[in-house]
PDB file of C-alpha atoms in Angstrom:
ATOM      1  CA  MET A   1     -21.532  15.205 -12.663  1.00  0.00           C
ATOM      2  CA  ALA A   2     -20.548  13.520  -9.423  1.00  0.00           C
ATOM      3  CA  ALA A   3     -22.368  10.335  -8.499  1.00  0.00           C
ATOM      4  CA  SER A   4     -23.525   9.760  -4.962  1.00  0.00           C
ATOM      5  CA  ILE A   5     -22.855   6.841  -2.654  1.00  0.00           C
ATOM      6  CA  ASP A   6     -24.890   5.521   0.236  1.00  0.00           C
ATOM      7  CA  GLU A   7     -22.894   3.214   2.462  1.00  0.00           C
ATOM      8  CA  GLU A   8     -23.205   0.836   5.364  1.00  0.00           C
ATOM      9  CA  SER A   9     -19.665   1.102   6.714  1.00  0.00           C
ATOM     10  CA  THR A  10     -17.616   3.773   8.445  1.00  0.00           C
ATOM     11  CA  ALA A  11     -15.311   4.428   5.476  1.00  0.00           C
ATOM     12  CA  LYS A  12     -16.038   7.414   3.248  1.00  0.00           C
ATOM     13  CA  PRO A  13     -15.800   6.403  -0.435  1.00  0.00           C
ATOM     14  CA  SER A  14     -15.963   9.236  -2.922  1.00  0.00           C
ATOM     15  CA  VAL A  15     -17.139   9.329  -6.495  1.00  0.00           C
ATOM     16  CA  THR A  16     -16.291  12.211  -8.759  1.00  0.00           C
ATOM     17  CA  SER A  17     -15.658  12.513 -12.445  1.00  0.00           C
ATOM     18  CA  GLU A  18     -12.471  14.522 -11.736  1.00  0.00           C
ATOM     19  CA  GLU A  19     -10.955  11.820  -9.455  1.00  0.00           C
ATOM     20  CA  ASP A  20      -7.615  10.604 -10.816  1.00  0.00           C
ATOM     21  CA  PRO A  21      -5.884   7.610  -9.220  1.00  0.00           C
ATOM     22  CA  LEU A  22      -2.677   8.401 -11.105  1.00  0.00           C
ATOM     23  CA  ALA A  23      -2.310  11.786  -9.370  1.00  0.00           C
ATOM     24  CA  GLU A  24      -1.367  10.259  -6.001  1.00  0.00           C
ATOM     25  CA  GLU A  25       0.882   7.730  -7.747  1.00  0.00           C
ATOM     26  CA  ARG A  26       2.749  10.507  -9.568  1.00  0.00           C
ATOM     27  CA  LEU A  27       3.161  12.425  -6.308  1.00  0.00           C
ATOM     28  CA  GLY A  28       4.667   9.347  -4.651  1.00  0.00           C
ATOM     29  CA  TYR A  29       2.051   8.973  -1.902  1.00  0.00           C
ATOM     30  CA  VAL A  30       0.832   5.554  -3.073  1.00  0.00           C
ATOM     31  CA  ARG A  31       1.912   2.837  -5.475  1.00  0.00           C
ATOM     32  CA  GLU A  32      -0.207   0.581  -7.653  1.00  0.00           C
ATOM     33  CA  VAL A  33       0.183  -3.025  -6.451  1.00  0.00           C
ATOM     34  CA  GLY A  34      -2.409  -4.754  -8.642  1.00  0.00           C
ATOM     35  CA  SER A  35       0.365  -5.959 -10.941  1.00  0.00           C
ATOM     36  CA  GLN A  36       1.812  -8.002  -8.025  1.00  0.00           C
ATOM     37  CA  ALA A  37      -1.409  -9.987  -7.642  1.00  0.00           C
ATOM     38  CA  VAL A  38      -3.085 -12.911  -9.382  1.00  0.00           C
ATOM     39  CA  TRP A  39      -6.470 -11.801 -10.745  1.00  0.00           C
ATOM     40  CA  SER A  40      -9.454 -14.064 -11.385  1.00  0.00           C
ATOM     41  CA  LEU A  41     -13.119 -13.566 -12.236  1.00  0.00           C
ATOM     42  CA  SER A  42     -16.304 -15.463 -11.479  1.00  0.00           C
ATOM     43  CA  SER A  43     -17.202 -15.318 -15.198  1.00  0.00           C
ATOM     44  CA  CYS A  44     -16.584 -13.362 -18.377  1.00  0.00           C
ATOM     45  CA  LYS A  45     -17.709 -13.119 -21.985  1.00  0.00           C
ATOM     46  CA  PRO A  46     -15.044 -14.274 -24.478  1.00  0.00           C
ATOM     47  CA  GLY A  47     -12.671 -11.379 -25.186  1.00  0.00           C
ATOM     48  CA  PHE A  48     -13.866  -9.352 -22.185  1.00  0.00           C
ATOM     49  CA  GLY A  49     -11.801 -10.926 -19.387  1.00  0.00           C
ATOM     50  CA  VAL A  50      -9.497  -9.782 -16.619  1.00  0.00           C
ATOM     51  CA  GLU A  51      -6.949  -8.339 -19.066  1.00  0.00           C
ATOM     52  CA  ARG A  52      -9.529  -5.617 -19.879  1.00  0.00           C
ATOM     53  CA  LEU A  53      -9.564  -4.496 -16.223  1.00  0.00           C
ATOM     54  CA  ARG A  54      -5.807  -3.953 -16.239  1.00  0.00           C
ATOM     55  CA  ASP A  55      -5.056  -2.483 -19.696  1.00  0.00           C
ATOM     56  CA  ASN A  56      -5.325   1.227 -18.673  1.00  0.00           C
ATOM     57  CA  ILE A  57      -7.781   1.877 -21.530  1.00  0.00           C
ATOM     58  CA  MET A  58     -11.081   3.408 -20.421  1.00  0.00           C
ATOM     59  CA  ASP A  59     -12.909   2.230 -23.555  1.00  0.00           C
ATOM     60  CA  THR A  60     -12.434  -1.464 -22.742  1.00  0.00           C
ATOM     61  CA  TYR A  61     -14.243  -3.374 -20.010  1.00  0.00           C
ATOM     62  CA  TRP A  62     -14.745  -6.697 -18.281  1.00  0.00           C
ATOM     63  CA  GLN A  63     -18.194  -8.127 -18.958  1.00  0.00           C
ATOM     64  CA  SER A  64     -19.506 -10.842 -16.692  1.00  0.00           C
ATOM     65  CA  ASP A  65     -21.482 -13.801 -17.979  1.00  0.00           C
ATOM     66  CA  GLY A  66     -23.575 -15.528 -15.363  1.00  0.00           C
ATOM     67  CA  GLN A  67     -25.616 -15.115 -12.206  1.00  0.00           C
ATOM     68  CA  LEU A  68     -25.090 -12.431  -9.564  1.00  0.00           C
ATOM     69  CA  PRO A  69     -22.941 -11.849  -7.585  1.00  0.00           C
ATOM     70  CA  HIS A  70     -20.111 -11.209 -10.043  1.00  0.00           C
ATOM     71  CA  LEU A  71     -16.685 -11.524  -8.414  1.00  0.00           C
ATOM     72  CA  VAL A  72     -13.253 -10.029  -9.022  1.00  0.00           C
ATOM     73  CA  ASN A  73     -10.642 -11.878  -6.941  1.00  0.00           C
ATOM     74  CA  ILE A  74      -7.256 -10.262  -6.267  1.00  0.00           C
ATOM     75  CA  GLN A  75      -4.755 -12.621  -4.585  1.00  0.00           C
ATOM     76  CA  PHE A  76      -1.306 -11.479  -3.444  1.00  0.00           C
ATOM     77  CA  HIS A  77       1.703 -13.793  -3.004  1.00  0.00           C
ATOM     78  CA  LYS A  78       2.505 -12.185   0.344  1.00  0.00           C
ATOM     79  CA  ARG A  79       0.618 -10.030   2.836  1.00  0.00           C
ATOM     80  CA  THR A  80       0.222  -6.633   1.216  1.00  0.00           C
ATOM     81  CA  ASN A  81      -0.812  -3.245   2.610  1.00  0.00           C
ATOM     82  CA  ILE A  82      -3.841  -1.887   0.761  1.00  0.00           C
ATOM     83  CA  SER A  83      -5.002   1.701   1.304  1.00  0.00           C
ATOM     84  CA  GLN A  84      -7.577   2.177  -1.451  1.00  0.00           C
ATOM     85  CA  ILE A  85      -9.219   0.689  -4.508  1.00  0.00           C
ATOM     86  CA  TYR A  86     -10.265   2.702  -7.549  1.00  0.00           C
ATOM     87  CA  ILE A  87     -12.958   1.365  -9.885  1.00  0.00           C
ATOM     88  CA  TYR A  88     -13.754   3.094 -13.185  1.00  0.00           C
ATOM     89  CA  THR A  89     -17.376   2.901 -14.344  1.00  0.00           C
ATOM     90  CA  ASP A  90     -19.385   4.811 -16.932  1.00  0.00           C
ATOM     91  CA  TYR A  91     -23.143   4.812 -16.449  1.00  0.00           C
ATOM     92  CA  LYS A  92     -23.746   6.838 -19.622  1.00  0.00           C
ATOM     93  CA  LEU A  93     -22.219   4.093 -21.779  1.00  0.00           C
ATOM     94  CA  ASP A  94     -23.049   0.975 -19.760  1.00  0.00           C
ATOM     95  CA  GLU A  95     -26.511   1.795 -18.298  1.00  0.00           C
ATOM     96  CA  SER A  96     -27.986  -1.480 -16.911  1.00  0.00           C
ATOM     97  CA  TYR A  97     -24.501  -3.086 -16.912  1.00  0.00           C
ATOM     98  CA  THR A  98     -23.258  -0.530 -14.340  1.00  0.00           C
ATOM     99  CA  PRO A  99     -22.875  -1.841 -10.759  1.00  0.00           C
ATOM    100  CA  SER A 100     -25.240  -0.290  -8.222  1.00  0.00           C
ATOM    101  CA  ARG A 101     -24.126  -2.232  -5.113  1.00  0.00           C
ATOM    102  CA  ILE A 102     -20.577  -3.468  -4.461  1.00  0.00           C
ATOM    103  CA  SER A 103     -19.183  -5.475  -1.554  1.00  0.00           C
ATOM    104  CA  ILE A 104     -15.466  -5.326  -0.653  1.00  0.00           C
ATOM    105  CA  ARG A 105     -14.145  -8.435   1.129  1.00  0.00           C
ATOM    106  CA  SER A 106     -10.759  -9.371   2.542  1.00  0.00           C
ATOM    107  CA  GLY A 107      -9.054 -12.489   3.887  1.00  0.00           C
ATOM    108  CA  THR A 108      -6.209 -14.951   3.478  1.00  0.00           C
ATOM    109  CA  ASN A 109      -8.074 -17.152   0.966  1.00  0.00           C
ATOM    110  CA  PHE A 110     -11.556 -17.854  -0.420  1.00  0.00           C
ATOM    111  CA  ASN A 111     -12.617 -19.698   2.760  1.00  0.00           C
ATOM    112  CA  ASP A 112     -12.207 -16.884   5.295  1.00  0.00           C
ATOM    113  CA  LEU A 113     -13.261 -13.739   3.445  1.00  0.00           C
ATOM    114  CA  GLN A 114     -14.795 -11.055   5.669  1.00  0.00           C
ATOM    115  CA  GLU A 115     -16.923  -8.227   4.318  1.00  0.00           C
ATOM    116  CA  LEU A 116     -15.242  -4.855   4.895  1.00  0.00           C
ATOM    117  CA  GLN A 117     -17.926  -2.627   3.438  1.00  0.00           C
ATOM    118  CA  VAL A 118     -20.910  -2.447   1.125  1.00  0.00           C
ATOM    119  CA  ILE A 119     -21.184   0.539  -1.211  1.00  0.00           C
ATOM    120  CA  ASP A 120     -24.295   1.713  -3.061  1.00  0.00           C
ATOM    121  CA  LEU A 121     -23.575   3.621  -6.287  1.00  0.00           C
ATOM    122  CA  THR A 122     -26.028   5.910  -8.033  1.00  0.00           C
ATOM    123  CA  GLU A 123     -25.250   6.336 -11.729  1.00  0.00           C
ATOM    124  CA  PRO A 124     -21.441   6.532 -11.274  1.00  0.00           C
ATOM    125  CA  ASN A 125     -19.460   8.173 -14.034  1.00  0.00           C
ATOM    126  CA  GLY A 126     -15.684   8.104 -13.608  1.00  0.00           C
ATOM    127  CA  TRP A 127     -13.397   6.804 -10.884  1.00  0.00           C
ATOM    128  CA  VAL A 128     -14.916   5.487  -7.661  1.00  0.00           C
ATOM    129  CA  GLN A 129     -12.440   5.732  -4.775  1.00  0.00           C
ATOM    130  CA  ILE A 130     -12.937   3.201  -1.987  1.00  0.00           C
ATOM    131  CA  PRO A 131     -10.640   3.691   1.043  1.00  0.00           C
ATOM    132  CA  ILE A 132      -9.646   0.384   2.658  1.00  0.00           C
ATOM    133  CA  LYS A 133      -8.999   0.615   6.398  1.00  0.00           C
ATOM    134  CA  ASP A 134      -8.465  -1.769   9.284  1.00  0.00           C
ATOM    135  CA  GLY A 135     -10.108   0.038  12.188  1.00  0.00           C
ATOM    136  CA  ASN A 136      -8.142   3.235  12.864  1.00  0.00           C
ATOM    137  CA  VAL A 137      -5.172   2.090  10.788  1.00  0.00           C
ATOM    138  CA  LYS A 138      -4.893   3.820   7.405  1.00  0.00           C
ATOM    139  CA  SER A 139      -4.374   0.584   5.463  1.00  0.00           C
ATOM    140  CA  LEU A 140      -5.191  -3.121   5.597  1.00  0.00           C
ATOM    141  CA  ARG A 141      -2.631  -5.951   5.400  1.00  0.00           C
ATOM    142  CA  THR A 142      -4.155  -8.836   3.482  1.00  0.00           C
ATOM    143  CA  PHE A 143      -3.467 -11.743   1.153  1.00  0.00           C
ATOM    144  CA  MET A 144      -6.707 -11.425  -0.793  1.00  0.00           C
ATOM    145  CA  LEU A 145      -9.302  -8.869  -1.805  1.00  0.00           C
ATOM    146  CA  GLN A 146     -12.619  -9.656  -3.434  1.00  0.00           C
ATOM    147  CA  ILE A 147     -14.860  -7.142  -5.173  1.00  0.00           C
ATOM    148  CA  ALA A 148     -18.399  -8.516  -5.439  1.00  0.00           C
ATOM    149  CA  VAL A 149     -21.023  -6.867  -7.635  1.00  0.00           C
ATOM    150  CA  ILE A 150     -24.235  -7.597  -5.755  1.00  0.00           C
ATOM    151  CA  SER A 151     -26.627  -5.722  -8.060  1.00  0.00           C
ATOM    152  CA  ASN A 152     -26.661  -3.570 -11.186  1.00  0.00           C
ATOM    153  CA  HIS A 153     -28.637  -0.512 -12.219  1.00  0.00           C
ATOM    154  CA  GLN A 154     -32.075  -1.214 -13.741  1.00  0.00           C
ATOM    155  CA  ASN A 155     -31.818  -4.800 -12.393  1.00  0.00           C
ATOM    156  CA  GLY A 156     -29.246  -5.692 -15.062  1.00  0.00           C
ATOM    157  CA  ARG A 157     -27.944  -9.261 -15.058  1.00  0.00           C
ATOM    158  CA  ASP A 158     -24.365  -8.871 -16.311  1.00  0.00           C
ATOM    159  CA  THR A 159     -21.943  -6.132 -15.318  1.00  0.00           C
ATOM    160  CA  HIS A 160     -19.275  -3.928 -16.894  1.00  0.00           C
ATOM    161  CA  MET A 161     -16.207  -2.677 -15.032  1.00  0.00           C
ATOM    162  CA  ARG A 162     -13.759  -0.658 -17.079  1.00  0.00           C
ATOM    163  CA  GLN A 163     -10.666  -0.424 -14.839  1.00  0.00           C
ATOM    164  CA  ILE A 164      -9.554  -1.348 -11.319  1.00  0.00           C
ATOM    165  CA  ARG A 165      -6.475   0.033  -9.559  1.00  0.00           C
ATOM    166  CA  VAL A 166      -5.254  -1.158  -6.139  1.00  0.00           C
ATOM    167  CA  HIS A 167      -3.120   1.253  -4.109  1.00  0.00           C
ATOM    168  CA  ALA A 168      -0.683   0.602  -1.284  1.00  0.00           C
ATOM    169  CA  PRO A 169       0.753   3.398   0.852  1.00  0.00           C
ATOM    170  CA  CYS A 170       4.374   4.280   0.219  1.00  0.00           C
ATOM    171  CA  GLY A 171       6.822   4.226   3.144  1.00  0.00           C
ATOM    172  CA  GLY A 172       7.140   7.110   5.613  1.00  0.00           C
ATOM    173  CA  GLU A 173       7.499  10.793   4.820  1.00  0.00           C
ATOM    174  CA  SER A 174      11.273  10.398   4.426  1.00  0.00           C
ATOM    175  CA  LYS A 175      10.779   8.074   1.447  1.00  0.00           C
ATOM    176  CA  HIS A 176       8.522  10.469  -0.484  1.00  0.00           C
ATOM    177  CA  TYR A 177      10.059  11.165  -3.926  1.00  0.00           C
ATOM    178  CA  PRO A 178       7.511  12.673  -6.323  1.00  0.00           C
ATOM    179  CA  LEU A 179       8.205  11.952  -9.977  1.00  0.00           C
ATOM    180  CA  GLU A 180       7.623  15.621 -10.827  1.00  0.00           C
ATOM    181  CA  LEU A 181      11.009  16.409  -9.257  1.00  0.00           C
ATOM    182  CA  PHE A 182      12.648  14.515 -12.114  1.00  0.00           C
ATOM    183  CA  GLY A 183      10.592  15.857 -15.031  1.00  0.00           C
ATOM    184  CA  LYS A 184       7.342  14.802 -16.686  1.00  0.00           C
ATOM    185  CA  PHE A 185       7.012  11.084 -17.270  1.00  0.00           C
ATOM    186  CA  GLY A 186       3.701  10.728 -19.038  1.00  0.00           C
ATOM    187  CA  THR A 187       4.355   8.177 -21.764  1.00  0.00           C
ATOM    188  CA  VAL A 188       3.548   4.505 -21.371  1.00  0.00           C
ATOM    189  CA  ASP A 189       7.229   3.571 -21.737  1.00  0.00           C
ATOM    190  CA  PHE A 190       8.224   5.861 -18.870  1.00  0.00           C
ATOM    191  CA  GLN A 191       5.326   4.723 -16.663  1.00  0.00           C
ATOM    192  CA  LYS A 192       6.545   1.108 -16.965  1.00  0.00           C
ATOM    193  CA  PHE A 193       9.627   2.111 -14.985  1.00  0.00           C
ATOM    194  CA  ALA A 194       7.956   4.535 -12.539  1.00  0.00           C
ATOM    195  CA  THR A 195       8.544   2.233  -9.554  1.00  0.00           C
ATOM    196  CA  ILE A 196      11.428   0.064  -8.487  1.00  0.00           C
ATOM    197  CA  ARG A 197      10.630  -3.453  -7.342  1.00  0.00           C
TER     198      ARG A 197
END
């Protein structure tokens, strides 16, 4: 079942249960740059911290512990192009812990964050794709992204997010080398070496 989104910005986020952020990575159109950033949270329950957002396991999750809004801060060491963010949520398992309103912010540091868009989610189940654009440009160059959970379903206090992936566009068409040309690399060991830094 696809969840619906009402939005206040011009971007067109999509939510479907069949959405797969790894598909575009495997095809070589985008690369995951979240591993190049420093991640921090506004709060977390012991054992349910930022490492749960980045472990590629859909059964684990970050659980906040405090007052709304709940924040995920993603800081890059240098200006980085960002084209989209994927957030994995599961309303069937998390119910009142599932975010219903998310704000995406960008800036150079905590002091100058600007809101890019606000997204309303209705019972999301699966990957939520949020395109990040700077006007007509297909990506945004930034030092910092912040994902703010403004409210949860059923007026829940704490939130669960299961995974977050941050994508940057790959170079031009001439640099497009899909992994499928070289065979199937599906194991974790092969995925570790899928990109060259």
